[in-house]
Amino acid sequence: MIITLVRGEMVMAIPQERSNFTYADYLKLGDDARYEVIDGQIYNMSPSPIPKHQRVLGELFTEFSVYLRGKECRVFIAPIDVCLSEEKEDLSKVKEWVIPDMVVVCDKDKIGEKRIMGSPDLLVEVLSTSTAKHDRLTKYNKYQQAGVKEYWIVDPVHETIEIFSLQDGRYIPFNIYAKEDSIKVSIFEDLCIHLNNIFVD
């Protein structure tokens, strides 16, 4: 069994006999359970909030939320489950799901009453010391495979945002933005985010 740390909690690669853990099994654990399953491995994502992480995420969510008000796309902030399968009826068939920091979905059919079902248009992860490898490697590969159009990795310590854009099934590094920069969000024609509003002193 492999044990590492994610969000200050134990992250365990569950033995092979648990690799068939499904979303239906997960729901039986109750509302307080926070687990992701990627490639058959179960990750404990119990929150350990850090003020700067929460502040940066909150500012970013606000920018998207205000822009999307009255539009078809929707933005959601953690904790919300994103099932990387479009299976809606039989949740025992759903084998992979994640709990990103922020989610943008433009297909209303993917927005369920309690979860997102299918690949979102944009996902955001805010790094911490304990999540960096998980976000940069495990989730990067899974989001690419799932067809997420755009993936943002936010570093609140160094005050940067890395953007990866899906092209021909693979992520292409789009750019790395610093606090003095502005991001023109590629999936929306007229949304520009000034990062001095995100990384507030």
Coordinates of C-alpha atoms in Angstrom, one line a residue, residues 14-200:
I14 CA -6.2 1.2 -1.9
P15 CA -5.3 -2.5 -2.4
Q16 CA -6.4 -4.2 -5.7
E17 CA -9.5 -5.7 -4.1
R18 CA -10.9 -2.2 -3.6
S19 CA -10.2 -1.0 -7.1
N20 CA -13.9 -1.6 -8.1
F21 CA -15.1 1.0 -5.6
T22 CA -17.9 2.8 -7.4
Y23 CA -19.6 6.1 -7.1
A24 CA -22.7 4.3 -5.8
D25 CA -20.4 2.9 -3.0
Y26 CA -19.1 6.3 -2.3
L27 CA -22.5 7.8 -1.8
K28 CA -23.3 5.2 0.9
L29 CA -20.5 6.7 3.0
G30 CA -22.5 9.9 3.8
D31 CA -22.3 13.6 3.0
D32 CA -19.2 14.1 5.1
A33 CA -17.1 11.7 3.0
R34 CA -14.7 13.4 0.5
Y35 CA -13.0 10.9 -1.8
E36 CA -11.8 11.0 -5.4
V37 CA -11.2 7.8 -7.5
I38 CA -8.7 8.0 -10.3
D39 CA -7.5 4.9 -12.2
G40 CA -8.8 2.7 -9.4
Q41 CA -7.1 4.5 -6.6
I42 CA -9.0 6.2 -3.8
Y43 CA -7.8 9.5 -2.6
N44 CA -9.0 11.1 0.7
M45 CA -9.8 14.7 0.0
S46 CA -11.0 15.8 3.4
P47 CA -10.5 19.6 3.4
S48 CA -7.7 21.3 5.3
P49 CA -8.4 25.0 4.4
I50 CA -5.5 27.4 4.1
P51 CA -6.5 31.1 4.2
K52 CA -4.6 32.2 1.1
H53 CA -5.8 29.1 -0.9
Q54 CA -9.4 30.0 0.0
R55 CA -8.9 33.7 -0.7
V56 CA -7.4 33.1 -4.2
L57 CA -10.0 30.6 -5.1
G58 CA -12.8 32.8 -3.9
E59 CA -11.6 35.8 -6.0
L60 CA -11.3 33.6 -9.0
F61 CA -14.8 32.2 -8.5
T62 CA -16.2 35.7 -8.1
E63 CA -14.7 36.8 -11.5
F64 CA -16.3 33.8 -13.3
S65 CA -19.5 34.0 -11.4
V66 CA -20.2 37.7 -12.1
Y67 CA -19.3 37.2 -15.8
L68 CA -21.5 34.1 -16.2
R69 CA -24.5 35.6 -14.5
G70 CA -27.4 35.3 -16.9
K71 CA -25.5 33.1 -19.3
E72 CA -25.8 29.4 -20.1
C73 CA -22.5 28.3 -18.6
R74 CA -22.2 27.8 -14.9
V75 CA -19.4 27.9 -12.4
F76 CA -19.1 25.8 -9.3
I77 CA -16.7 25.9 -6.3
A78 CA -15.5 22.9 -4.2
P79 CA -16.7 20.7 -2.8
I80 CA -18.7 19.4 -5.8
D81 CA -18.3 16.0 -7.3
V82 CA -17.4 15.7 -11.0
C83 CA -18.0 12.2 -12.4
L84 CA -15.8 11.7 -15.4
S85 CA -18.5 9.6 -17.1
E86 CA -21.7 10.7 -18.7
E87 CA -23.6 7.7 -17.1
K88 CA -26.5 9.3 -15.2
E89 CA -28.8 6.4 -14.3
D90 CA -26.6 3.6 -12.9
L91 CA -24.1 5.1 -10.6
S92 CA -22.6 1.7 -9.9
K93 CA -21.1 2.0 -13.4
V94 CA -19.2 5.3 -12.5
K95 CA -15.7 4.3 -11.6
E96 CA -13.9 7.7 -11.6
W97 CA -14.7 11.1 -10.1
V98 CA -12.9 14.1 -8.8
I99 CA -13.5 17.1 -6.5
P100 CA -11.8 20.0 -8.3
D101 CA -11.4 23.4 -6.7
M102 CA -13.5 25.1 -9.4
V103 CA -15.6 23.9 -12.3
V104 CA -17.1 25.6 -15.4
V105 CA -19.7 23.7 -17.3
C106 CA -21.5 25.0 -20.4
D107 CA -23.7 21.9 -21.2
K108 CA -26.7 22.1 -18.9
D109 CA -27.4 18.3 -19.4
K110 CA -24.2 17.6 -17.5
I111 CA -25.4 19.5 -14.4
G112 CA -27.2 17.2 -12.1
E113 CA -29.0 18.1 -8.9
K114 CA -26.1 16.8 -6.8
R115 CA -23.1 16.4 -9.1
I116 CA -21.6 17.1 -12.5
M117 CA -21.8 14.2 -14.9
G118 CA -19.4 14.3 -17.8
S119 CA -16.4 16.3 -18.9
P120 CA -16.5 20.0 -17.9
D121 CA -15.3 22.8 -20.1
L122 CA -12.8 24.2 -17.6
L123 CA -11.3 22.9 -14.4
V124 CA -9.2 24.8 -11.8
E125 CA -6.9 23.4 -9.1
V126 CA -5.2 25.6 -6.5
L127 CA -1.9 24.1 -5.4
S128 CA -0.8 23.4 -1.9
T129 CA 2.5 21.8 -0.8
S130 CA 0.7 18.5 -0.3
T131 CA -1.4 18.5 -3.5
A132 CA 1.1 19.8 -6.1
K133 CA 2.1 16.3 -7.5
H134 CA -1.4 15.1 -7.4
D135 CA -2.7 18.2 -9.4
R136 CA 0.3 18.4 -11.8
L137 CA 0.5 14.7 -12.6
T138 CA -2.4 12.5 -11.7
K139 CA -5.2 15.0 -12.3
Y140 CA -3.4 16.6 -15.3
N141 CA -3.3 13.2 -17.1
K142 CA -6.9 12.3 -16.1
Y143 CA -8.4 15.7 -17.2
Q144 CA -6.5 15.4 -20.5
Q145 CA -7.8 11.9 -21.0
A146 CA -11.4 12.9 -20.0
G147 CA -11.4 15.7 -22.6
V148 CA -11.5 18.8 -20.3
K149 CA -11.0 21.7 -22.7
E150 CA -9.0 23.8 -20.4
Y151 CA -7.1 23.2 -17.2
W152 CA -5.8 25.9 -14.9
I153 CA -3.2 25.2 -12.2
V154 CA -3.1 28.1 -9.7
D155 CA 0.0 28.6 -7.5
P156 CA -1.0 30.9 -4.6
V157 CA 2.5 31.0 -3.2
H158 CA 4.3 32.1 -6.3
E159 CA 1.2 33.9 -7.6
T160 CA 1.0 32.3 -11.0
I161 CA -1.6 30.6 -13.1
E162 CA -0.6 28.0 -15.7
I163 CA -3.1 27.3 -18.4
F164 CA -3.3 24.1 -20.5
S165 CA -5.5 23.9 -23.6
L166 CA -6.7 20.7 -25.1
Q167 CA -5.7 20.3 -28.8
D168 CA -6.1 17.0 -30.7
G169 CA -6.6 15.2 -27.4
R170 CA -3.5 16.5 -25.7
Y171 CA -2.8 19.4 -23.4
I172 CA -0.7 22.2 -24.9
P173 CA 0.9 24.6 -22.4
F174 CA -0.9 27.9 -23.3
N175 CA 0.9 30.3 -21.0
I176 CA 2.1 31.0 -17.4
Y177 CA 0.6 34.3 -16.0
A178 CA 1.9 36.3 -13.1
K179 CA 0.3 38.8 -10.8
E180 CA 0.9 41.8 -13.2
D181 CA -0.7 39.9 -16.1
S182 CA -4.3 39.6 -17.4
I183 CA -5.8 36.4 -18.7
K184 CA -8.2 36.5 -21.7
V185 CA -10.2 33.3 -21.1
S186 CA -10.1 31.4 -24.4
I187 CA -13.4 29.6 -24.0
F188 CA -15.2 33.0 -23.6
E189 CA -14.9 35.8 -26.1
D190 CA -15.0 38.7 -23.8
L191 CA -13.8 37.6 -20.4
C192 CA -10.5 39.1 -19.2
I193 CA -9.3 38.5 -15.7
H194 CA -6.7 40.8 -14.1
L195 CA -4.6 38.8 -11.8
N196 CA -3.9 41.7 -9.4
N197 CA -7.6 41.2 -8.5
I198 CA -6.9 37.5 -7.8
F199 CA -3.6 37.6 -5.9
V200 CA -4.6 40.3 -3.5

